[in-house]
Coordinates of C-alpha atoms and ligand atoms in Angstrom, one line a residue:
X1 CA 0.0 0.0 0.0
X2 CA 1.5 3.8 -0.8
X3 CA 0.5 6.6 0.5
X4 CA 1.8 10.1 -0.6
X5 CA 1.7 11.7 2.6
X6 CA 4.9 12.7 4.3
X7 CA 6.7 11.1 7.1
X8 CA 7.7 14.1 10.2
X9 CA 10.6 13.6 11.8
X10 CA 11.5 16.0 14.5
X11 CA 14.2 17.8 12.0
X12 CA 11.4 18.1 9.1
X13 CA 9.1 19.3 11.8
X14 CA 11.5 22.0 12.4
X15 CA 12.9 22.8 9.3
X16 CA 8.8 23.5 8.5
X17 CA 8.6 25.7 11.6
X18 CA 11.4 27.6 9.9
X19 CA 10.6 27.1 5.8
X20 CA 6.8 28.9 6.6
X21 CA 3.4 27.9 5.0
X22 CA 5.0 27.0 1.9
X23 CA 6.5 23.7 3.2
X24 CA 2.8 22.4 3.9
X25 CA 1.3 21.2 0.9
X26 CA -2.6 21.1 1.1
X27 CA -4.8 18.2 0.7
X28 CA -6.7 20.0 -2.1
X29 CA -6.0 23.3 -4.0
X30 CA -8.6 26.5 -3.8
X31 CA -10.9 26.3 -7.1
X32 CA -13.0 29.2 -8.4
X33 CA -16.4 28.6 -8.8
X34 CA -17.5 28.2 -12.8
X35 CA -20.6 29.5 -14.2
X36 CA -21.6 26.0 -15.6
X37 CA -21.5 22.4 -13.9
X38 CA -22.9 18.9 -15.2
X39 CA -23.8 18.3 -12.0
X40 CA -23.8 20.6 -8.5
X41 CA -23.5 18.4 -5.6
X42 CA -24.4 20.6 -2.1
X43 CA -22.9 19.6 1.2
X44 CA -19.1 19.1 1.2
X45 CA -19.7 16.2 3.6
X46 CA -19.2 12.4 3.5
X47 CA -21.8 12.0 1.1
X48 CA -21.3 15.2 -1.1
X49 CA -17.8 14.4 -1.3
X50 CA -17.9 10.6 -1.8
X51 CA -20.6 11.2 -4.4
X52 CA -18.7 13.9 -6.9
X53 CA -15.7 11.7 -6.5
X54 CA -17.5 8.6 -7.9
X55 CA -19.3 10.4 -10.5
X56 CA -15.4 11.5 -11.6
X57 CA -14.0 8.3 -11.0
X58 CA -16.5 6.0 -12.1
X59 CA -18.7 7.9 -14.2
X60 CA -16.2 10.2 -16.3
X61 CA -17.5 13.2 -15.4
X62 CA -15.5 16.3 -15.2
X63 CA -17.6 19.7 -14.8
X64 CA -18.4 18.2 -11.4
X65 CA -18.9 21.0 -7.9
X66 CA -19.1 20.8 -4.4
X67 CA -20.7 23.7 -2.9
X68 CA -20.6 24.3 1.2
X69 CA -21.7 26.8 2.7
X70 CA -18.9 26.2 5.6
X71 CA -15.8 24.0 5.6
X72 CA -15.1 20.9 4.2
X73 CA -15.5 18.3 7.3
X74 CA -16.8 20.9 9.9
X75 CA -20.7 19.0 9.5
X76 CA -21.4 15.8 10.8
X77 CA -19.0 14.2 8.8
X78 CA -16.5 15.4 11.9
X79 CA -18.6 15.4 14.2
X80 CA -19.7 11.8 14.7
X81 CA -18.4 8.8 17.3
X82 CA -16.7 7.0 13.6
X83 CA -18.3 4.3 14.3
X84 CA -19.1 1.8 11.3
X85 CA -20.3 -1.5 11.1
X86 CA -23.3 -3.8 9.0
X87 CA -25.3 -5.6 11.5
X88 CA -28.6 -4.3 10.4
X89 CA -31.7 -6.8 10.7
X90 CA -33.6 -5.8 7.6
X91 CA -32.1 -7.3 4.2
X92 CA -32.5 -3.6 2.7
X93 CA -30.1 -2.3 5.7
X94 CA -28.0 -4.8 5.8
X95 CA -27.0 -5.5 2.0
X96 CA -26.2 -1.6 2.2
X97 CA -24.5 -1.1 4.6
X98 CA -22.7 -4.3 4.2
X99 CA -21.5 -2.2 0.8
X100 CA -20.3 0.1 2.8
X101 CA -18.7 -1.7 5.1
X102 CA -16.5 -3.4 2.4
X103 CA -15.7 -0.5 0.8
X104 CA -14.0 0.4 4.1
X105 CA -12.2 -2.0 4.0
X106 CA -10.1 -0.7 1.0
X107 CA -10.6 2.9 1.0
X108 CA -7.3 4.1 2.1
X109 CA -5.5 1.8 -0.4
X110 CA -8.6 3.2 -2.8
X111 CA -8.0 7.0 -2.1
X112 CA -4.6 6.3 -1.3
X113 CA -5.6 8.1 1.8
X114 CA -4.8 6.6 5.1
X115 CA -8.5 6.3 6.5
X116 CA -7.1 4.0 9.7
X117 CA -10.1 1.9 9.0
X118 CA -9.7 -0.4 12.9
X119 CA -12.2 -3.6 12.7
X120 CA -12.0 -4.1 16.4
X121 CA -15.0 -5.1 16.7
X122 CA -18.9 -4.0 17.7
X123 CA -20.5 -5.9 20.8
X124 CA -24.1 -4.9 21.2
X125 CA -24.5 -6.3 24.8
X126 CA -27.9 -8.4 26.4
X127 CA -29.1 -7.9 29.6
X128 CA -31.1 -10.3 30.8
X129 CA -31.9 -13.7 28.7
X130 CA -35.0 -12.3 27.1
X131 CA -32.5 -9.8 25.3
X132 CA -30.9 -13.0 23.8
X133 CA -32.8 -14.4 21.2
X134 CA -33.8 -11.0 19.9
X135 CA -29.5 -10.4 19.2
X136 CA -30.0 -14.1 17.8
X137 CA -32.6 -13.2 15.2
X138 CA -30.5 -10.5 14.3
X139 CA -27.3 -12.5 14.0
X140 CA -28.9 -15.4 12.3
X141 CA -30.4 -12.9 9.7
X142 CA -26.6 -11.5 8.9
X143 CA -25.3 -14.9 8.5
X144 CA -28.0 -16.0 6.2
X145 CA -26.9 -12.8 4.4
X146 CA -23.4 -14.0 4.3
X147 CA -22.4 -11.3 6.6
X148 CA -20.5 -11.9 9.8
X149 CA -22.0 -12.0 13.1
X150 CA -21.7 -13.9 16.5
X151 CA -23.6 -14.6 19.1
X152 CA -21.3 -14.5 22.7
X153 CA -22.2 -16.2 25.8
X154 CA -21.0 -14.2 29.1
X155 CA -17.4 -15.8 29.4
X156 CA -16.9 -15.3 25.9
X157 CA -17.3 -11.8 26.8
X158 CA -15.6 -11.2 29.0
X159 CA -12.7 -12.9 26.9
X160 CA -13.0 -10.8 24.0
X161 CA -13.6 -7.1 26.3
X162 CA -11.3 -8.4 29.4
X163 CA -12.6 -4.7 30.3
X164 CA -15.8 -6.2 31.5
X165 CA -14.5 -8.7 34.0
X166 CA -14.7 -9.4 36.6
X167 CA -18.3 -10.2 37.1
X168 CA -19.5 -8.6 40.9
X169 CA -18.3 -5.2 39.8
X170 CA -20.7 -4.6 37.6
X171 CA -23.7 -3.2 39.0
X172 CA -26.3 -4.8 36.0
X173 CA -25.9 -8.4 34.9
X174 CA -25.0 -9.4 31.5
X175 CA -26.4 -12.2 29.9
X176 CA -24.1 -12.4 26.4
X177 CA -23.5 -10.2 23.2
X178 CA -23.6 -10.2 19.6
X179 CA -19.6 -9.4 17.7
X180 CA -19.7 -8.2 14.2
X181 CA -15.6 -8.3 14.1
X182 CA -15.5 -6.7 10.8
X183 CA -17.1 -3.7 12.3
X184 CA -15.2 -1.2 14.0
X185 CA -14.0 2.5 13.5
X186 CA -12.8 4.7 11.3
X187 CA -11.2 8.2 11.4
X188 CA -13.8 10.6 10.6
X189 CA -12.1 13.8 8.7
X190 CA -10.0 11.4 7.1
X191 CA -12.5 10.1 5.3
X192 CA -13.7 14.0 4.5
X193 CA -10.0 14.9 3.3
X194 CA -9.7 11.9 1.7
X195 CA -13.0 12.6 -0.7
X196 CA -11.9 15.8 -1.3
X197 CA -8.1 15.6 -1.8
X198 CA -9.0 12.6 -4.7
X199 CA -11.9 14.1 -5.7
X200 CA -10.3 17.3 -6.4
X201 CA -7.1 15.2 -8.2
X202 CA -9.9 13.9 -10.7
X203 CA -10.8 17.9 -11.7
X204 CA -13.9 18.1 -9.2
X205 CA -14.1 22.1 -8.2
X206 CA -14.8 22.2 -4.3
X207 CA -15.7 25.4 -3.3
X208 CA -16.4 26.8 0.1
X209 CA -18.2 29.3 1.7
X210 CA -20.6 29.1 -0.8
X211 CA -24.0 28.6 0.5
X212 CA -26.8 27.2 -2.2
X213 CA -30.1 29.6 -1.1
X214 CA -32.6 28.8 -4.4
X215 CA -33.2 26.6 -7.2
X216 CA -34.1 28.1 -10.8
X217 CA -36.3 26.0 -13.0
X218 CA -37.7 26.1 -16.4
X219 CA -39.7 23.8 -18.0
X220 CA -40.3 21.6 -15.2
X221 CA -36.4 20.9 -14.9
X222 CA -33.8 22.4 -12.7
X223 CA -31.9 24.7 -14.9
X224 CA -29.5 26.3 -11.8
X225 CA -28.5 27.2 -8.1
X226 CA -28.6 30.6 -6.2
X227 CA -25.8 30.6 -4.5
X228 CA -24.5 33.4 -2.5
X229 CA -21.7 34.0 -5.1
X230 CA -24.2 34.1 -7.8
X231 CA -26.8 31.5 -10.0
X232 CA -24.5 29.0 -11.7
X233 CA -25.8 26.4 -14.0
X234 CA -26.5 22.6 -13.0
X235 CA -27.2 20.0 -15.8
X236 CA -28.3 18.0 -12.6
X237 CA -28.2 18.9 -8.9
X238 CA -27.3 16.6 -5.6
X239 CA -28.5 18.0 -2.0
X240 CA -26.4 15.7 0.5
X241 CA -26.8 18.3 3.1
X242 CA -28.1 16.1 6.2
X243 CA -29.3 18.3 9.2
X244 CA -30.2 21.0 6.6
X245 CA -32.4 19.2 4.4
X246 CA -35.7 20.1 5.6
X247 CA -34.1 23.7 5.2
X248 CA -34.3 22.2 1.4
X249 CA -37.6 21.0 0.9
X250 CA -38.9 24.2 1.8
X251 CA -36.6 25.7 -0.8
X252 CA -37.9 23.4 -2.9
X253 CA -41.8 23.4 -1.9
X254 CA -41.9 19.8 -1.2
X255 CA -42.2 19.0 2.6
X256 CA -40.0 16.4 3.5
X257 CA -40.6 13.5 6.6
X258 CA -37.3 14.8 8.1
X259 CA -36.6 16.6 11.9
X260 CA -33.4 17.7 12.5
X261 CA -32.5 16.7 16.1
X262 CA -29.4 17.2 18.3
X263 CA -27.5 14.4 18.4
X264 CA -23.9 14.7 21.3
X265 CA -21.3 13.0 22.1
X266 CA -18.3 13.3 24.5
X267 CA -14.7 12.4 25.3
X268 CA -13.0 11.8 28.4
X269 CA -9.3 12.8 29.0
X270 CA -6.6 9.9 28.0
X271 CA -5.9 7.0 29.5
X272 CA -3.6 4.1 28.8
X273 CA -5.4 1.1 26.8
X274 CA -8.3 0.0 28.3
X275 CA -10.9 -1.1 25.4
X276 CA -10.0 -2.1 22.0
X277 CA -13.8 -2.7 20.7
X278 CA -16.5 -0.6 20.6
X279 CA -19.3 -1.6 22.9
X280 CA -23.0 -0.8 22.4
X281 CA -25.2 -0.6 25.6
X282 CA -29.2 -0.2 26.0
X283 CA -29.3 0.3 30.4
X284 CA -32.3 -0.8 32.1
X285 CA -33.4 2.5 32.2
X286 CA -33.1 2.7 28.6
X287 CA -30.0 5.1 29.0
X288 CA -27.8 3.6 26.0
X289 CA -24.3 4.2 25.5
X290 CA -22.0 3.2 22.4
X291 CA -18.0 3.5 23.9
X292 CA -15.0 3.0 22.4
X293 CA -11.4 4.1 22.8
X294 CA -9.5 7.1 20.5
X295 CA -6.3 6.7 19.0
X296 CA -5.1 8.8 21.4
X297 CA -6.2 7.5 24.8
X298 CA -9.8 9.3 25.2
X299 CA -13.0 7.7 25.9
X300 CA -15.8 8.5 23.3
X301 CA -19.2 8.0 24.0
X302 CA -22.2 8.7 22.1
X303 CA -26.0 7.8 23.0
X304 CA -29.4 9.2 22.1
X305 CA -30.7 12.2 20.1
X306 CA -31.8 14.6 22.7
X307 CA -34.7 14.5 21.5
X308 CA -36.4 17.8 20.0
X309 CA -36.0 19.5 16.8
X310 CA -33.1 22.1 16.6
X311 CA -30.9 23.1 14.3
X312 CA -28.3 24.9 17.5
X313 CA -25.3 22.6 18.0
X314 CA -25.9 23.1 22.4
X315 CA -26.9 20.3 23.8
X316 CA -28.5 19.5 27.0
X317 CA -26.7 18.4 30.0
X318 CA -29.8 15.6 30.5
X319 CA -28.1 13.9 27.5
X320 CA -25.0 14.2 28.8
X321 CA -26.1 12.4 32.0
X322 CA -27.9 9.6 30.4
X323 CA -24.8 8.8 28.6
X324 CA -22.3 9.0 32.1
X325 CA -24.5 7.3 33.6
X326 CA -24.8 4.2 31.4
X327 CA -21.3 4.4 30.5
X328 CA -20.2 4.1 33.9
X329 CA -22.9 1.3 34.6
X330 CA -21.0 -0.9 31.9
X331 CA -17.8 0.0 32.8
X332 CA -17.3 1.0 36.1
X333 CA -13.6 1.7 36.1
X334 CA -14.7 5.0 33.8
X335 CA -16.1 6.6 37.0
X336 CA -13.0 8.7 37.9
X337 CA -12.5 10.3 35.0
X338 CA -12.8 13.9 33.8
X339 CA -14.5 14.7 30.5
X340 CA -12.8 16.7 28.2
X341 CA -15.0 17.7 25.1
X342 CA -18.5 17.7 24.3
X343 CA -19.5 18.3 21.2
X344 CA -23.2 18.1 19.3
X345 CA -24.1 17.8 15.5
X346 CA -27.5 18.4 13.6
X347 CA -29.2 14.9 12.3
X348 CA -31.5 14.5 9.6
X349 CA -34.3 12.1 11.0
X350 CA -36.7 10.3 9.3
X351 CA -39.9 9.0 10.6
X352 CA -38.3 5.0 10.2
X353 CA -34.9 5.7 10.7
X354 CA -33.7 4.9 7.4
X355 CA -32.2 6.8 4.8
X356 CA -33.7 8.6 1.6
X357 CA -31.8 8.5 -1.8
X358 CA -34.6 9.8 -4.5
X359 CA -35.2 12.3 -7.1
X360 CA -37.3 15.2 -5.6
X361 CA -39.7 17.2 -7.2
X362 CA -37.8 17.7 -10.5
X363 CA -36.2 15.0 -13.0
X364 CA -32.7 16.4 -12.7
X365 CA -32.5 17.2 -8.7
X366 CA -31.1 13.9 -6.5
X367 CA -31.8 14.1 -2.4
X368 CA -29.7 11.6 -0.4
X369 CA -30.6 12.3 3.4
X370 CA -32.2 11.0 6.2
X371 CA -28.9 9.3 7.6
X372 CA -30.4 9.4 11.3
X373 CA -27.6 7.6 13.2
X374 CA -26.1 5.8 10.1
X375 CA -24.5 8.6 8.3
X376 CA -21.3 7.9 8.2
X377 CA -20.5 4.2 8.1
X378 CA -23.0 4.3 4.9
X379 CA -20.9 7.3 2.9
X380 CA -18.9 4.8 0.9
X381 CA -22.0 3.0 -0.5
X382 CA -24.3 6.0 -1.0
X383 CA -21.4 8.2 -2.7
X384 CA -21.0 5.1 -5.4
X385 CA -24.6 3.9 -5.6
X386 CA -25.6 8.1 -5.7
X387 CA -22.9 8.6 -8.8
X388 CA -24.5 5.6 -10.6
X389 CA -28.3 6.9 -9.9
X390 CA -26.9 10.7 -11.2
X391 CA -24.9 9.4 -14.0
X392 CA -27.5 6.9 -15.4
X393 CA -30.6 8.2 -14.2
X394 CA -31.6 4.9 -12.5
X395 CA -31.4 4.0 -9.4
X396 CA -29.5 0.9 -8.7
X397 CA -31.1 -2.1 -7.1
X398 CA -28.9 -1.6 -4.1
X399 CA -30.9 1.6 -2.9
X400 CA -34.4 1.1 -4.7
X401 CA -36.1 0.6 -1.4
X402 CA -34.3 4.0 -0.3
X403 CA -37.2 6.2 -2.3
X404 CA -39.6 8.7 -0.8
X405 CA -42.3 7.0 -2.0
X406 CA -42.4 4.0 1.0
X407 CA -44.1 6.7 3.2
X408 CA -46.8 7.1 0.7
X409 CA -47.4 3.4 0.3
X410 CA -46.6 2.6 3.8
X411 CA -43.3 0.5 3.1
X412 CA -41.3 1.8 6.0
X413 CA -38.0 0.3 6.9
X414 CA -38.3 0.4 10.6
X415 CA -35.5 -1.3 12.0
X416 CA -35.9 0.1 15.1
X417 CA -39.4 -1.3 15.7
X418 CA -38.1 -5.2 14.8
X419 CA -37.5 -5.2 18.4
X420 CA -36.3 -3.7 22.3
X421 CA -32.7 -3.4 20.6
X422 CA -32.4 -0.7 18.4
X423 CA -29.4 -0.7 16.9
X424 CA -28.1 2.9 16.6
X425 CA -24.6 4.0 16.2
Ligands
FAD1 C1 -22.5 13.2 17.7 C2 -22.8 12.4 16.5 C3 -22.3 11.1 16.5 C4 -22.5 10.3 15.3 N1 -22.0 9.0 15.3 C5 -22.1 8.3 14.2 C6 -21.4 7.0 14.1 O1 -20.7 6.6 15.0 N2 -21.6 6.3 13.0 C7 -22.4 6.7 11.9 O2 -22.5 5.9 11.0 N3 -23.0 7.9 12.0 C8 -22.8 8.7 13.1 N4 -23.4 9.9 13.1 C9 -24.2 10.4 11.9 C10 -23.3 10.9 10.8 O3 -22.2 11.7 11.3 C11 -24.2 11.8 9.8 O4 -25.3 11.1 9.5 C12 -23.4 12.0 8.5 O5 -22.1 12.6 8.8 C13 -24.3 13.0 7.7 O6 -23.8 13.1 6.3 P1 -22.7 14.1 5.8 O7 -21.3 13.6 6.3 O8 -22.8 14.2 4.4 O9 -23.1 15.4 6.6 P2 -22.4 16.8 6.9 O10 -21.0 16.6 7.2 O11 -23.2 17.5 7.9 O12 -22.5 17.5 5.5 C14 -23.6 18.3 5.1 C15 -22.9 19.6 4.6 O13 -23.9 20.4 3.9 C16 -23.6 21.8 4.0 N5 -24.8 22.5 3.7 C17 -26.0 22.5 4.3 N6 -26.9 23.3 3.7 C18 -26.2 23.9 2.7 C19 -26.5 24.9 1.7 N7 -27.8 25.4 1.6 N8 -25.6 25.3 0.8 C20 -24.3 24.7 0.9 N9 -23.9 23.8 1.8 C21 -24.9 23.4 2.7 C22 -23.2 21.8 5.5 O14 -22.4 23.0 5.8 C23 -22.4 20.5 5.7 O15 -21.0 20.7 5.5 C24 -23.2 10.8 14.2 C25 -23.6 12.1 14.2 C26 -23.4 12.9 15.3 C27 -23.9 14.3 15.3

């Protein structure tokens, strides 16, 4: 495997100190917007970015844009607990996110962009022995799908997180777990910089600071965006704009089943190695926590949306709670520690928790949203499966069930109501 970026010594370190900006080379050079585009993808996200670099890469196309109206990587794409894994119950989850999943597997040898992709591992743990059988049904569904999953009894556990043991510390029992190994993390604004800097290699403008306010149309088609530098002309337009996107069905007069909702998460100061999985916990007071260890020594933990529409990124200290508190339940040896960061992001909910990749309201404008909890382990498989459904104008079999219309006809995908174990994060 290569990858082009530098080794930093101490002496190169200093010699940059001394050499000035110049030394730096960035990830992706400044662009200026054109008055013309094939396509205008909005959001310079996961899902914005993955999906202008497939259409380039895949699809051959070269008047490709990425407008954001902030940063590259300062949206959810950053924001999230990087967790990514496949072990959905529904066949339409898990086939997609099983895409993703795989494509994880090679996307730093693919963008040639060191994602630090870590399968250590995602233990959704049981509490009692009714918990059990619903992990089963979930695990024997993946398998039958050909994707991995395992069901744990308590002293395989404890052998796998020796973090859990031993037993009469713990103030809850456990009764067992289900391991998708393959799942794991990945390093979130890699995989932002990553899009862009191979993106951009293939000719794709990405522009920032350049927030999309209006839609022009003639004809019935999308002709071009108001942006606030100026209209410029889309032969087709993407919105991958997650907690903004109910912001763009009222630009585009269609209302949307989306709520954006707070979602937080936290990280405790660093301490030596003490978990090298990611463990997913519903409490008995249905506080939940998902937990794993940074790079760097900090505890992350993420739980529940707090619960109320807002586009603010303050959340509430309730939240916070919720997730101490079951985070500490599970692993007691957390208690002593001092948080260091909290942090919240905007999510784009929909009303079954699964994602929407559709036209909307015109022929030529493409909506991918709705990522609820699953935004970022899915950005590999939307951003190909996205380019094919711009490029072609159909959408491939892999996101059909994805549409707008299942909440017309009533075909939800509602994993979460399959049974007393959402999976989330
Ligand atoms: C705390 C937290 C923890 C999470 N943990 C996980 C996890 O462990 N695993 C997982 O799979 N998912 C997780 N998620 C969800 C995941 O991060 C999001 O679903 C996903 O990042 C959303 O897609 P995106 O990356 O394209 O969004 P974003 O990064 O938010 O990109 C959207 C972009 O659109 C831009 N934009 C919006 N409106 C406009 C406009 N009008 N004009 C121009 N630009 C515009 C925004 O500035 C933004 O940069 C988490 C989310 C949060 C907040």
């Amino acid at each position: 495997m290569k990858f082009s970026s530098r080794r930093y010594s101490a002496w190169s370190l200093l010699r940059a100190r001394f050499a000035g900006a110049g030394y730096w080379r960035p990830l992706w050079s400044g662009r200026t917007l054109q008055t013309a585009y094939d396509v205008v993808v909005v959001g310079a996200g996961g899902h914005g970015l993955a999906t202008a670099y497939h259409l380039a890469r895949d699809h051959g196309l070269r008047r490709v844009a990425v407008l954001d109206k902030g940063l590259v990587g300062y949206g959810n794409v950053g924001r999230n607990t990087t967790i990514v894994r496949s072990n959905y119950l529904l066949p339409e989850n898990h086939y997609f996110y099983e895409d993703a999943l795989r494509r994880y597997e090679t996307l730093s040898r693919d963008l040639n962009y060191n994602v630090m992709y870590s399968p250590r591992g995602v233990v959704d743990i049981a509490l009692s022995d009714d918990d059990l059988p619903v992990l089963a049904r979930r695990g024997n569904a993946l398998r039958m799908a050909g994707i991995d999953a395992e069901l744990l009894d308590v002293a395989a556990l404890e052998r796998f997180v020796p973090a859990l043991a031993p037993r009469r510390q713990r103030r809850f029992q456990i009764a067992g777990a289900l391991l998708q190994r393959r799942g794991g993390t990945v390093r979130h604004d890699a995989v932002a910089w990553g899009y862009a800097r191979a993106a951009a290699a293939l000719g794709v403008d990405i522009i920032e600071h350049c927030e999309v306010t209006g839609v022009h149309t003639q004809g019935g088609s999308a002709t071009a965006v108001e942006t606030t530098h100026g209209a410029v002309q889309a032969g087709r337009i993407v919105f991958a704009t997650a907690g903004h996107t109910g912001l763009v069905g009222r630009m585009l007069g269609v209302p949307l089943p989306i709520e954006t909702h707070l979602l937080q998460a936290m990280v405790t100061e660093p301490i030596k190695p003490l978990l090298d999985t990611v463990l997913v916990y519903v409490g008995p007071g249905h506080a939940e926590s998902y937990v794993s260890q940074s790079d760097r020594g900090g505890i992350v933990m993420g739980g529940h949306l707090d619960g109320f529409p807002s586009y603010t990124r303050e959340g509430r200290w309730h939240r916070l709670e919720d997730v101490v508190q079951a985070s500490v339940e599970l692993l007691p040896q957390l208690g002593g520690l001092k948080l260091l960061r909290h942090w919240a992001g905007t999510n784009d909910m929909t009303m079954d928790g699964s994602p929407l990749m559709d036209r909307v309201r015109y022929d030529n404008v493409f909506l991918n949203a709705g990522w609820c909890y699953g935004g970022f382990k899915s950005i590999p498989a939307s951003g190909a499966a996205m380019a094919r459904f711009v490029a072609s104008g159909t959408a491939p079999d892999l996101i059909r069930a994805f549409g707008l219309s299942r909440f017309a006809t009533g075909h939800l995908l509602d994993e979460p109501g399959y049974g007393p174990y959402p999976v989330r994060l």
